[in-house]
Short mmCIF file of N, CA, C and O in Angstrom, two decimals:
data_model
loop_
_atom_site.label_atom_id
_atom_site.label_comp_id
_atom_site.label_asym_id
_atom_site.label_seq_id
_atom_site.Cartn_x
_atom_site.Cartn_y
_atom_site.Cartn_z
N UNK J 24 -49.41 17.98 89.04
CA UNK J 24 -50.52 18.81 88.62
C UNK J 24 -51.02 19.60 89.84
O UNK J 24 -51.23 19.06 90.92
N UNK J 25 -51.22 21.03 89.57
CA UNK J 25 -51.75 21.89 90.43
C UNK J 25 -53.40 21.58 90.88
O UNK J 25 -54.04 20.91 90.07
N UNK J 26 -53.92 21.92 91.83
CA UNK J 26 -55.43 22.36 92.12
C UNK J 26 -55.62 23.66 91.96
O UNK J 26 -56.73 24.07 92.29
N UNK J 27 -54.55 24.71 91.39
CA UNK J 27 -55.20 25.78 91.42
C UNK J 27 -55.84 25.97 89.68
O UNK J 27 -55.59 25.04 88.91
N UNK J 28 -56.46 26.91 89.28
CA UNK J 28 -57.49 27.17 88.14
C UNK J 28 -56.60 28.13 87.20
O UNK J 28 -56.88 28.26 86.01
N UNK J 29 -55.53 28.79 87.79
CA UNK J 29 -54.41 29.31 87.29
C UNK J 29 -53.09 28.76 87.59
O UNK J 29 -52.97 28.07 88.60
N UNK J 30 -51.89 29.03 86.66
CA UNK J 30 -50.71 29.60 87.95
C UNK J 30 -50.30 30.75 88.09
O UNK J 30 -50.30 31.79 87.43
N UNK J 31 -49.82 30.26 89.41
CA UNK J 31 -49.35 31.59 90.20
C UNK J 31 -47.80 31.84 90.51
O UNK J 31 -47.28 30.85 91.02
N UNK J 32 -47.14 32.66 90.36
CA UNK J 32 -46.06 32.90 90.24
C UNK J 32 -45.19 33.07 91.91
O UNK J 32 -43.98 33.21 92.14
N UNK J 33 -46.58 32.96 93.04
CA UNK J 33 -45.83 33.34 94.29
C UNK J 33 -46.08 31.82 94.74
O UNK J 33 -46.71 30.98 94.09
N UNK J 34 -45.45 31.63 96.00
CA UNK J 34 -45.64 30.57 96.83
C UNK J 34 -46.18 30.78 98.08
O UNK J 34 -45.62 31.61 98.80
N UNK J 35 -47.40 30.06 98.59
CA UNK J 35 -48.14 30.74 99.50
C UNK J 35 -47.98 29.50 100.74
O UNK J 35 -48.36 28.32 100.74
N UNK J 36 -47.50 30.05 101.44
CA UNK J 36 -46.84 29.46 103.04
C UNK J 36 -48.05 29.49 104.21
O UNK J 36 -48.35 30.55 104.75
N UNK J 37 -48.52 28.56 104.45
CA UNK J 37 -49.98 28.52 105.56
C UNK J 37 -48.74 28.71 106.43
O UNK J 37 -47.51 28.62 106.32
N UNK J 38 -49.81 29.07 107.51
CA UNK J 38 -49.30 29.04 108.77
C UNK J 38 -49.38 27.86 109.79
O UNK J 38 -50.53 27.70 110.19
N UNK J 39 -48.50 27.03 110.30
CA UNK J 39 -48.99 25.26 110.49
C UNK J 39 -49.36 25.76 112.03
O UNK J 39 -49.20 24.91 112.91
N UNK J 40 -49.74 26.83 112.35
CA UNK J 40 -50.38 27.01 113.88
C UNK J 40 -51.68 27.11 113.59
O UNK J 40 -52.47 27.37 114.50
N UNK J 41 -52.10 26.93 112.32
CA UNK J 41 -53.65 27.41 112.30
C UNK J 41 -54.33 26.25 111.17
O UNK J 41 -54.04 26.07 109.99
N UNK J 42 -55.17 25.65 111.90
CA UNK J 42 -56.04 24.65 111.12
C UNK J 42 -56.00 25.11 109.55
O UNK J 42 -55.73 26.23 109.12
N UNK J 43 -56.40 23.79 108.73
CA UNK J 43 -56.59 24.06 107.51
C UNK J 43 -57.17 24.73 106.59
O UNK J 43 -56.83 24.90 105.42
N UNK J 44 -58.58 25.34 107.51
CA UNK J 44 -59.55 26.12 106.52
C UNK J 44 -59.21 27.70 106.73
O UNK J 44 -58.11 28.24 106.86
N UNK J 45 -60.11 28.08 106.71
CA UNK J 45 -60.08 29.63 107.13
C UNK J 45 -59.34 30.13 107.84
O UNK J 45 -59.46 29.59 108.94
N UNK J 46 -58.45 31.07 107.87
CA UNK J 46 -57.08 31.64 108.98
C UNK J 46 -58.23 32.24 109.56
O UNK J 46 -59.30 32.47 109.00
N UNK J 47 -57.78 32.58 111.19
CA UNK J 47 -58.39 33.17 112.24
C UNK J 47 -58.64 34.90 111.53
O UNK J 47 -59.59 35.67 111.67
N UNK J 48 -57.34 35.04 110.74
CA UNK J 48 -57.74 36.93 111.04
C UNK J 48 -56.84 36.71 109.44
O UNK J 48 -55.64 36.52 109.25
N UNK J 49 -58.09 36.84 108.38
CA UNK J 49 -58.09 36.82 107.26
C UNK J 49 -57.00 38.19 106.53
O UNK J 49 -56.97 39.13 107.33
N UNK J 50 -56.30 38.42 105.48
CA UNK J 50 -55.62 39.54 104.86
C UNK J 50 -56.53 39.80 104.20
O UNK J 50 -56.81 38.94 103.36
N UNK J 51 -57.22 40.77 104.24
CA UNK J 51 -58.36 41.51 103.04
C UNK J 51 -57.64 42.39 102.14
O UNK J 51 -58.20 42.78 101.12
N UNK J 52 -56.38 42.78 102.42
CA UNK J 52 -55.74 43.77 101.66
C UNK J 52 -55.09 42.77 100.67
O UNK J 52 -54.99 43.22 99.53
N UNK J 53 -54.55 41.37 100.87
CA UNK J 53 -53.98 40.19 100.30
C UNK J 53 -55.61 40.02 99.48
O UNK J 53 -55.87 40.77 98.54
N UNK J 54 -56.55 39.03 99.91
CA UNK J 54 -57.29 38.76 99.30
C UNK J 54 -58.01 39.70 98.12
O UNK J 54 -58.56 39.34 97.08
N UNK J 55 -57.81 41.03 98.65
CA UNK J 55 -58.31 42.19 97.24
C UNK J 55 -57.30 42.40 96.04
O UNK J 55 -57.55 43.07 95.03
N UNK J 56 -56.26 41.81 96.28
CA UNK J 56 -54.83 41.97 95.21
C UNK J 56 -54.82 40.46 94.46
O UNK J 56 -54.34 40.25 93.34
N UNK J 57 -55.52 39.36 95.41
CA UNK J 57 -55.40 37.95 94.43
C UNK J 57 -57.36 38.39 93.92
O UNK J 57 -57.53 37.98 92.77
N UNK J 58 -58.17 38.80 94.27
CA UNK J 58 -59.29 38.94 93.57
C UNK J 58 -59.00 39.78 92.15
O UNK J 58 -59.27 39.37 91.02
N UNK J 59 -58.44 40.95 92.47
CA UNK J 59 -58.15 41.51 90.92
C UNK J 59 -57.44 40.81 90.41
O UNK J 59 -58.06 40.46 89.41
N UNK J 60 -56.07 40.11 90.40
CA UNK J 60 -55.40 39.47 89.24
C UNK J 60 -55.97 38.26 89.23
O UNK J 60 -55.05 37.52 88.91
N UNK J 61 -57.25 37.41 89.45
CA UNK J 61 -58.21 36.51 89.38
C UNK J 61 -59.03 37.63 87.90
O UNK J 61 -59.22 37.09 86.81
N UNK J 62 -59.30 38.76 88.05
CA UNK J 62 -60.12 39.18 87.56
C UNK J 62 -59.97 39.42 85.78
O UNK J 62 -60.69 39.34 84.79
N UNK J 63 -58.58 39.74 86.13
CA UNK J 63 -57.55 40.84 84.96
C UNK J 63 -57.20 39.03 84.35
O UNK J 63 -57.01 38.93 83.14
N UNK J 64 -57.15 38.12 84.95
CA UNK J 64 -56.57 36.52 84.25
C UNK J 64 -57.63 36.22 83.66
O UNK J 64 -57.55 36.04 82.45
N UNK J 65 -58.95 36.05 84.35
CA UNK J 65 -60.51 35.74 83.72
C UNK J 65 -60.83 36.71 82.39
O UNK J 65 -61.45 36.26 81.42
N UNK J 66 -60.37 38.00 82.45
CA UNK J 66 -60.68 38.74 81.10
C UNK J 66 -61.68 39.54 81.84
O UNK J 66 -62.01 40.41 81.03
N UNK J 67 -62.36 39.72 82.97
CA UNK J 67 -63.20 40.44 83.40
C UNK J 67 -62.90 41.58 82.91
O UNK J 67 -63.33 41.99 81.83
N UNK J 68 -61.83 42.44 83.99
CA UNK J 68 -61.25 43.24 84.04
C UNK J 68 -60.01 43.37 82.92
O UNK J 68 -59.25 42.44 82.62
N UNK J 69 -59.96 44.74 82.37
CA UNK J 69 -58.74 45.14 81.43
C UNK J 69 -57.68 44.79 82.23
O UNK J 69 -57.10 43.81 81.77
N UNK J 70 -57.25 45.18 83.15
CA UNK J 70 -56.02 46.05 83.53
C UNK J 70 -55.90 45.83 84.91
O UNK J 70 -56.98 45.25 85.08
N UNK J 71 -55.30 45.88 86.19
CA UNK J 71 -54.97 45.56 87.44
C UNK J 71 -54.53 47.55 87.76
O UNK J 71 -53.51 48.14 87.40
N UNK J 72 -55.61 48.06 88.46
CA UNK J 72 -55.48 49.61 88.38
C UNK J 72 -54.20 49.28 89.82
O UNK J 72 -53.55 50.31 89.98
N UNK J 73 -53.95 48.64 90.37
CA UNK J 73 -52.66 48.61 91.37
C UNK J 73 -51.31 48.44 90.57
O UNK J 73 -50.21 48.48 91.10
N UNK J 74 -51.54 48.22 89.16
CA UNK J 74 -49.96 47.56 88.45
C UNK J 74 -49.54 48.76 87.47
O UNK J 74 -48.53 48.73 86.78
N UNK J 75 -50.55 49.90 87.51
CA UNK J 75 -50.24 51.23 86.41
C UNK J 75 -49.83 51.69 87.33
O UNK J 75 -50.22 51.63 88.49
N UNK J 76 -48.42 52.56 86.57
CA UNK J 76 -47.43 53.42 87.51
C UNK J 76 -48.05 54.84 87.24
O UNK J 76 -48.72 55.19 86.26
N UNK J 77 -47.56 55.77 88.61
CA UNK J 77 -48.16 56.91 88.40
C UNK J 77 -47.59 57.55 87.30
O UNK J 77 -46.59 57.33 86.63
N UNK J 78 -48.91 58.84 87.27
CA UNK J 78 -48.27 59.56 86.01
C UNK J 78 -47.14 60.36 86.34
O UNK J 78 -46.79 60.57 87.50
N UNK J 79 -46.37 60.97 84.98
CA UNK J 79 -45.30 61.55 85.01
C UNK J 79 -45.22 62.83 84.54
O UNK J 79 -44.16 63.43 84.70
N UNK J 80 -46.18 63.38 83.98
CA UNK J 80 -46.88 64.72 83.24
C UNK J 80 -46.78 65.48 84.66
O UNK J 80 -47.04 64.98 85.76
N UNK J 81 -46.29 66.99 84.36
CA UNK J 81 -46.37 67.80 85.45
C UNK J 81 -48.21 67.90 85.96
O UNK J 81 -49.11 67.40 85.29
N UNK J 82 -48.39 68.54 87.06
CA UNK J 82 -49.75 68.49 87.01
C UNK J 82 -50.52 70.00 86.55
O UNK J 82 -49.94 71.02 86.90
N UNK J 83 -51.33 70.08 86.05
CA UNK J 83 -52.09 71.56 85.47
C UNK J 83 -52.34 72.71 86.52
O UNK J 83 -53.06 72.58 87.51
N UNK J 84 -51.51 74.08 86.11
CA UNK J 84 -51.57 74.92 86.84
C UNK J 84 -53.12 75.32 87.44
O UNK J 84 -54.05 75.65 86.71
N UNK J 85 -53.20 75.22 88.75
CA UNK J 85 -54.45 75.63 89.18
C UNK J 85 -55.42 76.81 88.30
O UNK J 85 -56.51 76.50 87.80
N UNK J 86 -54.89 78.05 88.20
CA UNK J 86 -55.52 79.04 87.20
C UNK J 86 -54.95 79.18 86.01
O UNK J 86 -53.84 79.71 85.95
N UNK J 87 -55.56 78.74 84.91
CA UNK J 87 -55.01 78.72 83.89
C UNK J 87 -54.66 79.91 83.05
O UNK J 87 -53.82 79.83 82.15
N UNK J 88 -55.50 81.35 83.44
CA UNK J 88 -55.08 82.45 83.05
C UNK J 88 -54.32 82.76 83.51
O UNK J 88 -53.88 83.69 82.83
N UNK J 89 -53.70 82.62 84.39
CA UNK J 89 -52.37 82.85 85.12
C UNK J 89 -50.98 82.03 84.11
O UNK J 89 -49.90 81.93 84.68
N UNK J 90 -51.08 81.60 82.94
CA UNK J 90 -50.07 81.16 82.30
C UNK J 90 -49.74 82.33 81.05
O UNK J 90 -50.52 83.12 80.52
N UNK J 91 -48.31 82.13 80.81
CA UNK J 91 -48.07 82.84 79.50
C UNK J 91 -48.44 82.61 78.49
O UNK J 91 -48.18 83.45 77.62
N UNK J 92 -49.07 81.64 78.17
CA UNK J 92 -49.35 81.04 76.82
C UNK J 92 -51.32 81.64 76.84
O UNK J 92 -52.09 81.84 75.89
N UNK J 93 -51.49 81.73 78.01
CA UNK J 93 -52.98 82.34 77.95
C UNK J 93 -52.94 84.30 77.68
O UNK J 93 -53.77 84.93 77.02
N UNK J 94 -52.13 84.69 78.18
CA UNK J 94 -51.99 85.90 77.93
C UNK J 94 -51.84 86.11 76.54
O UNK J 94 -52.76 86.67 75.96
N UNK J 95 -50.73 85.73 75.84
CA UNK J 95 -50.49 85.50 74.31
C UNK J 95 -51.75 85.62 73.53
O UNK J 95 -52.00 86.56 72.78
N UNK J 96 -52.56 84.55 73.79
CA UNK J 96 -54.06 84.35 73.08
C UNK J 96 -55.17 85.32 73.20
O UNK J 96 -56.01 85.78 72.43
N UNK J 97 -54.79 85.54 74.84
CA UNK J 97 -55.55 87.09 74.95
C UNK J 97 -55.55 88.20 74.14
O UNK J 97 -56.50 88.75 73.58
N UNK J 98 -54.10 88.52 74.16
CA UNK J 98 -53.58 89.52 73.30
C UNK J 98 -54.08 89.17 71.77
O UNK J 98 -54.77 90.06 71.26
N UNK J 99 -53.88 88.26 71.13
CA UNK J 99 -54.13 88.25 70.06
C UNK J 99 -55.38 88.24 69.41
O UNK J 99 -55.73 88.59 68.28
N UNK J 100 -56.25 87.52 70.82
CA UNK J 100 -58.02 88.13 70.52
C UNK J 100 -58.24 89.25 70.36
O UNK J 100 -59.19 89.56 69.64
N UNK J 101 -57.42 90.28 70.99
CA UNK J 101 -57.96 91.68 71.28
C UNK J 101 -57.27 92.35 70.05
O UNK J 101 -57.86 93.31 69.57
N UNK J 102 -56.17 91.99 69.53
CA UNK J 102 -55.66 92.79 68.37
C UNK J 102 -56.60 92.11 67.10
O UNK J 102 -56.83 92.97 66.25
N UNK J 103 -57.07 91.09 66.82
CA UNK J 103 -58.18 91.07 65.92
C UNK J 103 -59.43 91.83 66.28
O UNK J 103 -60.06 92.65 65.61
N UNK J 104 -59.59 91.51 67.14
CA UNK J 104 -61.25 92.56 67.61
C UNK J 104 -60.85 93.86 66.90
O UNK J 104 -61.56 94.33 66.01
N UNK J 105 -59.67 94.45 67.31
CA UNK J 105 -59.44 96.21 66.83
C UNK J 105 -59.26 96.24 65.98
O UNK J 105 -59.54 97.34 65.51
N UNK J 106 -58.66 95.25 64.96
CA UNK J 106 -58.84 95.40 63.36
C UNK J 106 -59.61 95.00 62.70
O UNK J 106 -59.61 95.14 61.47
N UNK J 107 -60.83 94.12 63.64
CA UNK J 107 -61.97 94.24 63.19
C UNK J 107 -62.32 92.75 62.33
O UNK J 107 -63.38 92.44 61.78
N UNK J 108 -60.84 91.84 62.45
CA UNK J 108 -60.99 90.58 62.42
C UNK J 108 -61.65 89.77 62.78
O UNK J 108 -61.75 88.78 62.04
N UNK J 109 -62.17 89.78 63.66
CA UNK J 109 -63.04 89.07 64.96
C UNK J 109 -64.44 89.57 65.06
O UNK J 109 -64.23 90.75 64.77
N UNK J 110 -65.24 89.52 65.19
CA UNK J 110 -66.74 89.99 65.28
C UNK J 110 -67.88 88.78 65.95
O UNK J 110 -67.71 87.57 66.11
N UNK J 111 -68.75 89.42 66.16
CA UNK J 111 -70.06 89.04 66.90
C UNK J 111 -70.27 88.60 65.73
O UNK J 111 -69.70 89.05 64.74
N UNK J 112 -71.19 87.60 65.71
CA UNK J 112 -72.17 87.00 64.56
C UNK J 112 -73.84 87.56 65.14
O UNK J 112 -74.58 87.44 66.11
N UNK J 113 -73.77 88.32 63.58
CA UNK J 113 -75.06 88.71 63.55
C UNK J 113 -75.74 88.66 62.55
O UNK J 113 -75.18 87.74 61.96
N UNK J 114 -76.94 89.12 61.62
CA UNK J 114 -77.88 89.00 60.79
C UNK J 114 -76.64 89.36 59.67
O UNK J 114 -76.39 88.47 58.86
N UNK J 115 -76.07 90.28 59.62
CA UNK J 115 -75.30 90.71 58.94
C UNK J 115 -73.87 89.73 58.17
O UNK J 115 -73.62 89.27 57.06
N UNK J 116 -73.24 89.78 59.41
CA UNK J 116 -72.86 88.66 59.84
C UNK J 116 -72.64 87.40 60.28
O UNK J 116 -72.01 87.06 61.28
N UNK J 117 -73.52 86.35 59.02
CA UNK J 117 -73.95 85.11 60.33
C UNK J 117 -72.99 84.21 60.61
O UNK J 117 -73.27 83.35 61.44
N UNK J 118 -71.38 84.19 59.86
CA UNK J 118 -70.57 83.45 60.26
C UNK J 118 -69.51 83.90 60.22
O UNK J 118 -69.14 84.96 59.71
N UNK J 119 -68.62 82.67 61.05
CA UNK J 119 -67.29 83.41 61.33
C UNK J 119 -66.56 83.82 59.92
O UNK J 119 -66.96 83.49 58.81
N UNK J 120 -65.09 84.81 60.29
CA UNK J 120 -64.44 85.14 59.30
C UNK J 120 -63.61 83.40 57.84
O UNK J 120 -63.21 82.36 58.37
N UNK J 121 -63.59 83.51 56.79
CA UNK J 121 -63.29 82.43 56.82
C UNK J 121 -61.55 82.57 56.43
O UNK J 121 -60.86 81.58 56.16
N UNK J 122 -61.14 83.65 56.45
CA UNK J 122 -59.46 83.74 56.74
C UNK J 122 -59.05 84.48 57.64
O UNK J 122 -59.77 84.41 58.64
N UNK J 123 -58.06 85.27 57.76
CA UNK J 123 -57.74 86.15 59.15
C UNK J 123 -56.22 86.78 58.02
O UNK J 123 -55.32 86.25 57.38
N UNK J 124 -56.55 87.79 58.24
CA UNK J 124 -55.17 88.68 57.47
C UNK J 124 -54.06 88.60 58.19
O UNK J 124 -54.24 89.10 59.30
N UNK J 125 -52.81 88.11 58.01
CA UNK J 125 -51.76 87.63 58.83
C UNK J 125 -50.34 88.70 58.55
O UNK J 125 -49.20 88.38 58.90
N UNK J 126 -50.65 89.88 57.94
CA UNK J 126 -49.64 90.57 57.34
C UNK J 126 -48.99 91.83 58.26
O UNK J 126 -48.07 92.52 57.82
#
């Protein structure tokens, strides 16, 4: 039977030059990796944000009007505006069109 409160899947090797309690010059980068999967085992925490792999999605073009797919939409705002598809909402007008002539 273990003393630990979990198990653990690694095997942890003291160092027999250094008394039993406290190591002289502690791993804080070790101890912050067994505190989260302490955390993520307790149910605290969802998820261990060190065990999600990066993403794989290209990343978003800095200016987005600078894409073809924004020009497209441009264009097609402006050819409804001139046929008069598109309009300001006004007294007259208080809501949008509710079809768009596609012919």
């Amino acid at each position: 039977m273990t003393d630990e409160p979990f198990e653990t899947s690694e095997e942890i090797h003291h160092d027999r030059r250094e008394h039993g309690g406290m190591p002289l010059r502690p791993d804080d980068d070790e101890l912050a990796r067994r505190t989260e999967q302490e955390r993520v085992a307790a149910g605290v925490d969802d998820y261990d944000p060190d065990d999600v792999p990066p993403a794989t999605d290209a990343p978003a073009p800095d200016d987005v009007t600078d894409t073809e797919e924004y020009r497209e939409e441009e264009a097609e705002i402006k050819r409804q505006e001139e046929e008069g598809e598109l309009y300001p909402l006004t007294d007259r007008h208080p809501f949008p069109p509710s079809h768009y002539d596609k012919s």
